[in-house]
mmCIF file of C-alpha atoms in Angstrom:
data_model
loop_
_atom_site.group_PDB
_atom_site.id
_atom_site.type_symbol
_atom_site.label_atom_id
_atom_site.label_comp_id
_atom_site.label_asym_id
_atom_site.label_seq_id
_atom_site.Cartn_x
_atom_site.Cartn_y
_atom_site.Cartn_z
ATOM 1 C CA MET A 1 118.827 53.019 128.311
ATOM 2 C CA ASN A 2 118.997 56.839 127.522
ATOM 3 C CA ASN A 3 122.230 58.571 125.670
ATOM 4 C CA GLY A 4 123.752 59.625 128.774
ATOM 5 C CA GLU A 5 124.106 56.062 130.341
ATOM 6 C CA GLU A 6 125.272 54.804 127.158
ATOM 7 C CA ARG A 7 128.132 57.573 126.669
ATOM 8 C CA ILE A 8 128.997 56.869 130.150
ATOM 9 C CA ASP A 9 129.210 52.945 129.802
ATOM 10 C CA LEU A 10 131.379 53.501 126.360
ATOM 11 C CA TYR A 11 134.155 55.768 128.286
ATOM 12 C CA GLN A 12 134.264 53.688 131.305
ATOM 13 C CA TRP A 13 134.686 50.934 129.383
ATOM 14 C CA ASP A 14 137.734 52.302 127.657
ATOM 15 C CA ALA A 15 138.993 53.701 130.719
ATOM 16 C CA GLN A 16 138.876 50.173 132.604
ATOM 17 C CA ILE A 17 140.848 48.795 129.522
ATOM 18 C CA ARG A 18 143.657 51.653 129.897
ATOM 19 C CA ALA A 19 143.873 50.965 133.858
ATOM 20 C CA GLN A 20 144.104 47.110 133.272
ATOM 21 C CA ALA A 21 146.668 47.500 130.603
ATOM 22 C CA GLY A 22 148.450 50.291 132.374
ATOM 23 C CA ILE A 23 148.472 52.059 129.069
ATOM 24 C CA GLU A 24 147.713 55.867 127.985
ATOM 25 C CA TYR A 25 147.352 55.306 124.187
ATOM 26 C CA LEU A 26 144.440 53.382 123.470
ATOM 27 C CA ALA A 27 142.954 53.060 119.723
ATOM 28 C CA GLY A 28 139.734 52.061 118.655
ATOM 29 C CA VAL A 29 139.505 50.523 114.778
ATOM 30 C CA ASP A 30 136.283 49.834 112.680
ATOM 31 C CA GLU A 31 135.466 49.649 109.036
ATOM 32 C CA ALA A 32 132.926 50.702 106.863
ATOM 33 C CA GLY A 33 131.730 49.483 103.565
ATOM 34 C CA ALA A 34 132.277 45.548 103.556
ATOM 35 C CA GLY A 35 129.079 44.720 101.753
ATOM 36 C CA PRO A 36 128.578 47.337 98.953
ATOM 37 C CA LEU A 37 128.815 46.133 95.274
ATOM 38 C CA ALA A 38 131.062 49.494 94.390
ATOM 39 C CA GLY A 39 133.687 51.701 96.093
ATOM 40 C CA ARG A 40 136.262 51.400 98.646
ATOM 41 C CA VAL A 41 136.383 49.647 102.185
ATOM 42 C CA TYR A 42 137.045 52.325 104.390
ATOM 43 C CA ALA A 43 138.397 52.195 107.874
ATOM 44 C CA ALA A 44 139.373 54.572 111.152
ATOM 45 C CA ALA A 45 141.249 54.396 114.016
ATOM 46 C CA VAL A 46 141.089 56.904 116.935
ATOM 47 C CA ILE A 47 142.906 57.421 119.835
ATOM 48 C CA LEU A 48 140.625 59.637 122.375
ATOM 49 C CA PRO A 49 141.678 61.872 125.233
ATOM 50 C CA GLN A 50 140.301 60.899 128.770
ATOM 51 C CA GLY A 51 137.676 63.014 129.497
ATOM 52 C CA ALA A 52 136.530 63.314 125.619
ATOM 53 C CA GLU A 53 132.921 65.043 125.475
ATOM 54 C CA LEU A 54 131.245 63.777 122.395
ATOM 55 C CA PRO A 55 127.402 63.965 122.468
ATOM 56 C CA TYR A 56 125.299 61.190 120.969
ATOM 57 C CA LEU A 57 128.331 58.828 120.691
ATOM 58 C CA ASN A 58 127.331 55.303 119.561
ATOM 59 C CA ASP A 59 127.523 53.038 117.046
ATOM 60 C CA SER A 60 127.276 54.806 113.582
ATOM 61 C CA LYS A 61 124.305 52.685 112.448
ATOM 62 C CA LYS A 62 122.435 53.922 115.589
ATOM 63 C CA VAL A 63 123.194 57.686 114.858
ATOM 64 C CA THR A 64 121.179 59.918 112.720
ATOM 65 C CA PRO A 65 123.139 61.436 109.299
ATOM 66 C CA ARG A 66 122.786 64.880 110.979
ATOM 67 C CA ARG A 67 124.626 63.728 114.265
ATOM 68 C CA ARG A 68 127.120 61.580 112.229
ATOM 69 C CA ASP A 69 128.385 64.697 110.787
ATOM 70 C CA LEU A 70 128.457 66.613 114.066
ATOM 71 C CA LEU A 71 130.496 63.764 115.758
ATOM 72 C CA PHE A 72 132.514 63.666 112.711
ATOM 73 C CA ASP A 73 134.146 67.194 113.388
ATOM 74 C CA LEU A 74 133.952 66.752 117.062
ATOM 75 C CA ILE A 75 136.028 63.515 117.220
ATOM 76 C CA ARG A 76 139.039 65.240 114.964
ATOM 77 C CA GLU A 77 139.012 68.036 117.249
ATOM 78 C CA GLN A 78 139.168 66.250 120.066
ATOM 79 C CA ALA A 79 141.272 63.151 119.543
ATOM 80 C CA VAL A 80 144.656 62.812 120.347
ATOM 81 C CA SER A 81 145.258 61.058 116.923
ATOM 82 C CA TYR A 82 143.135 59.854 114.177
ATOM 83 C CA SER A 83 143.224 58.163 110.783
ATOM 84 C CA VAL A 84 141.143 57.333 107.854
ATOM 85 C CA ALA A 85 142.217 54.970 105.469
ATOM 86 C CA TRP A 86 140.665 52.401 102.738
ATOM 87 C CA ALA A 87 141.274 49.524 100.206
ATOM 88 C CA GLU A 88 140.262 50.226 96.522
ATOM 89 C CA ALA A 89 137.826 48.163 94.614
ATOM 90 C CA GLU A 90 140.676 46.606 92.386
ATOM 91 C CA GLU A 91 142.302 45.539 95.891
ATOM 92 C CA ILE A 92 138.966 43.825 96.904
ATOM 93 C CA ASP A 93 138.977 41.996 93.779
ATOM 94 C CA GLN A 94 142.566 40.887 93.938
ATOM 95 C CA LEU A 95 142.610 39.880 97.898
ATOM 96 C CA ASP A 96 138.853 39.509 98.775
ATOM 97 C CA ILE A 97 137.083 41.653 101.193
ATOM 98 C CA LEU A 98 137.754 40.116 104.250
ATOM 99 C CA ASN A 99 141.779 40.747 103.496
ATOM 100 C CA CYS A 100 140.985 44.236 102.509
ATOM 101 C CA ARG A 101 139.018 44.773 105.714
ATOM 102 C CA MET A 102 142.128 43.827 107.483
ATOM 103 C CA LEU A 103 144.338 45.867 105.121
ATOM 104 C CA ALA A 104 142.311 49.169 105.246
ATOM 105 C CA MET A 105 142.313 49.047 109.459
ATOM 106 C CA GLN A 106 145.975 48.149 109.855
ATOM 107 C CA ARG A 107 146.530 51.188 107.119
ATOM 108 C CA ALA A 108 144.486 53.647 109.362
ATOM 109 C CA ILE A 109 146.014 52.044 112.784
ATOM 110 C CA ASP A 110 149.645 52.762 110.724
ATOM 111 C CA GLY A 111 148.393 56.670 110.235
ATOM 112 C CA LEU A 112 148.106 57.306 114.243
ATOM 113 C CA GLU A 113 150.891 59.283 115.835
ATOM 114 C CA PRO A 114 151.693 58.619 118.744
ATOM 115 C CA ALA A 115 151.419 55.015 117.737
ATOM 116 C CA PRO A 116 148.706 53.101 120.107
ATOM 117 C CA GLN A 117 149.869 50.770 122.649
ATOM 118 C CA LEU A 118 146.867 48.809 122.184
ATOM 119 C CA VAL A 119 144.243 48.802 119.738
ATOM 120 C CA LEU A 120 140.375 47.697 120.025
ATOM 121 C CA VAL A 121 139.447 45.890 116.970
ATOM 122 C CA ASP A 122 135.717 45.525 116.258
ATOM 123 C CA GLY A 123 134.674 42.207 115.520
ATOM 124 C CA ASN A 124 136.182 38.595 115.832
ATOM 125 C CA ARG A 125 138.573 38.705 112.991
ATOM 126 C CA ASP A 126 141.982 40.202 112.809
ATOM 127 C CA HIS A 127 143.352 38.413 109.487
ATOM 128 C CA GLY A 128 142.682 37.106 106.365
ATOM 129 C CA SER A 129 144.382 34.819 104.266
ATOM 130 C CA ARG A 130 146.954 37.512 103.376
ATOM 131 C CA CYS A 131 146.304 40.438 105.394
ATOM 132 C CA ALA A 132 146.261 41.083 109.384
ATOM 133 C CA ILE A 133 146.401 43.471 112.242
ATOM 134 C CA THR A 134 149.785 43.460 113.290
ATOM 135 C CA ALA A 135 149.553 46.298 116.099
ATOM 136 C CA PRO A 136 148.928 44.859 119.583
ATOM 137 C CA HIS A 137 145.352 44.419 119.838
ATOM 138 C CA GLN A 138 142.136 42.974 121.178
ATOM 139 C CA LEU A 139 139.197 41.903 119.572
ATOM 140 C CA VAL A 140 135.792 43.210 120.759
ATOM 141 C CA VAL A 141 132.839 41.559 119.310
ATOM 142 C CA LYS A 142 130.065 44.557 118.746
ATOM 143 C CA GLY A 143 132.898 46.667 120.009
ATOM 144 C CA ASP A 144 130.980 49.841 118.507
ATOM 145 C CA ALA A 145 128.364 49.458 121.434
ATOM 146 C CA HIS A 146 131.133 49.153 124.137
ATOM 147 C CA SER A 147 134.216 51.282 123.109
ATOM 148 C CA ALA A 148 134.193 54.857 122.912
ATOM 149 C CA SER A 149 137.195 54.388 120.726
ATOM 150 C CA ILE A 150 135.491 51.972 118.596
ATOM 151 C CA ALA A 151 132.492 53.860 118.381
ATOM 152 C CA ALA A 152 134.376 56.837 117.284
ATOM 153 C CA ALA A 153 136.174 54.964 114.553
ATOM 154 C CA SER A 154 132.938 53.817 113.219
ATOM 155 C CA ILE A 155 131.703 57.159 112.689
ATOM 156 C CA LEU A 156 134.666 58.351 111.120
ATOM 157 C CA ALA A 157 134.705 55.517 108.885
ATOM 158 C CA LYS A 158 131.092 55.838 107.895
ATOM 159 C CA VAL A 159 131.010 59.769 107.380
ATOM 160 C CA SER A 160 134.272 59.245 105.178
ATOM 161 C CA ARG A 161 132.846 56.470 103.032
ATOM 162 C CA ASP A 162 129.454 57.964 102.339
ATOM 163 C CA ARG A 163 131.254 61.156 101.582
ATOM 164 C CA TYR A 164 133.248 59.579 98.998
ATOM 165 C CA MET A 165 130.327 57.867 97.337
ATOM 166 C CA GLU A 166 128.778 61.379 97.092
ATOM 167 C CA GLU A 167 131.524 62.131 95.005
ATOM 168 C CA MET A 168 131.623 59.026 93.032
ATOM 169 C CA ALA A 169 127.456 59.952 92.604
ATOM 170 C CA GLN A 170 129.221 63.203 90.801
ATOM 171 C CA ALA A 171 131.546 61.187 88.568
ATOM 172 C CA TYR A 172 128.987 58.224 87.587
ATOM 173 C CA PRO A 173 125.765 59.989 88.258
ATOM 174 C CA GLN A 174 124.167 56.860 86.239
ATOM 175 C CA TYR A 175 124.069 55.041 89.247
ATOM 176 C CA ALA A 176 122.649 56.962 92.081
ATOM 177 C CA PHE A 177 125.552 56.185 94.466
ATOM 178 C CA ASP A 178 124.343 59.011 96.710
ATOM 179 C CA LYS A 179 121.117 57.082 97.122
ATOM 180 C CA HIS A 180 122.500 53.618 98.243
ATOM 181 C CA LYS A 181 126.056 54.358 98.545
ATOM 182 C CA GLY A 182 127.285 51.439 96.487
ATOM 183 C CA TYR A 183 124.986 48.834 98.393
ATOM 184 C CA PRO A 184 123.072 45.734 96.682
ATOM 185 C CA THR A 185 119.572 47.578 96.581
ATOM 186 C CA LYS A 186 116.741 46.791 94.165
ATOM 187 C CA LEU A 187 117.793 50.277 92.376
ATOM 188 C CA HIS A 188 121.217 49.331 92.186
ATOM 189 C CA TYR A 189 120.693 46.105 90.708
ATOM 190 C CA GLU A 190 118.247 47.634 88.141
ATOM 191 C CA LEU A 191 121.119 50.434 87.213
ATOM 192 C CA LEU A 192 123.655 48.054 87.012
ATOM 193 C CA ARG A 193 121.674 45.766 84.519
ATOM 194 C CA GLU A 194 121.146 48.826 82.559
ATOM 195 C CA TYR A 195 124.338 50.476 82.475
ATOM 196 C CA GLY A 196 126.764 47.484 83.296
ATOM 197 C CA PRO A 197 129.459 48.159 85.939
ATOM 198 C CA CYS A 198 131.559 51.227 86.132
ATOM 199 C CA PRO A 199 135.389 51.368 87.075
ATOM 200 C CA ILE A 200 134.537 51.470 90.822
ATOM 201 C CA HIS A 201 132.437 48.489 91.117
ATOM 202 C CA ARG A 202 133.885 45.300 92.702
ATOM 203 C CA ARG A 203 133.684 42.765 89.879
ATOM 204 C CA SER A 204 134.016 39.956 92.505
ATOM 205 C CA PHE A 205 130.736 41.046 94.090
ATOM 206 C CA LEU A 206 128.694 40.825 90.504
ATOM 207 C CA LYS A 207 129.166 37.277 89.713
ATOM 208 C CA LYS A 208 125.319 36.910 90.004
ATOM 209 C CA LEU A 209 124.520 39.730 87.564
#
């Protein structure tokens, strides 16, 4: 399937949801950074206008970094509304990562103006033990491969988190956060064993060390 066909499918999928629900403001929400050993978990929520033109829009993991940066700007320019939010490493240690994924996504949804009439949530979970998606919503498994709104949210969340980790690489240069973005790579583990954790490490993720 070529990029053109993918884009048409993504937009048509959202259009069908809007038509079936009889709504105007449909949002997509997605998160980035659930798996790393360090840093925030990010989420983004996006309401796209009907007729948005976003070349190469797809699941953020399937888009090159250069195209993600291009899309990041285009999405913010074209969106009816967008919001980026996060949960800190300390919150992850206090609540666990599932709760913080939900917390970050709901924070992103709360930042939208106008408020969405329906939110498409990437994945198959809408609550943890203490935090939940409280906005009217629908779960979409592999949503960033189906919905333009979720795909746009995945781009904003991924780029925002990557840029945050690049900032953290300046603050804590010994950990090379710009190279692995906090994920559990061989290099990251080697640096952790050498230097120990820093303030943005998720202590609850380091029990094996």
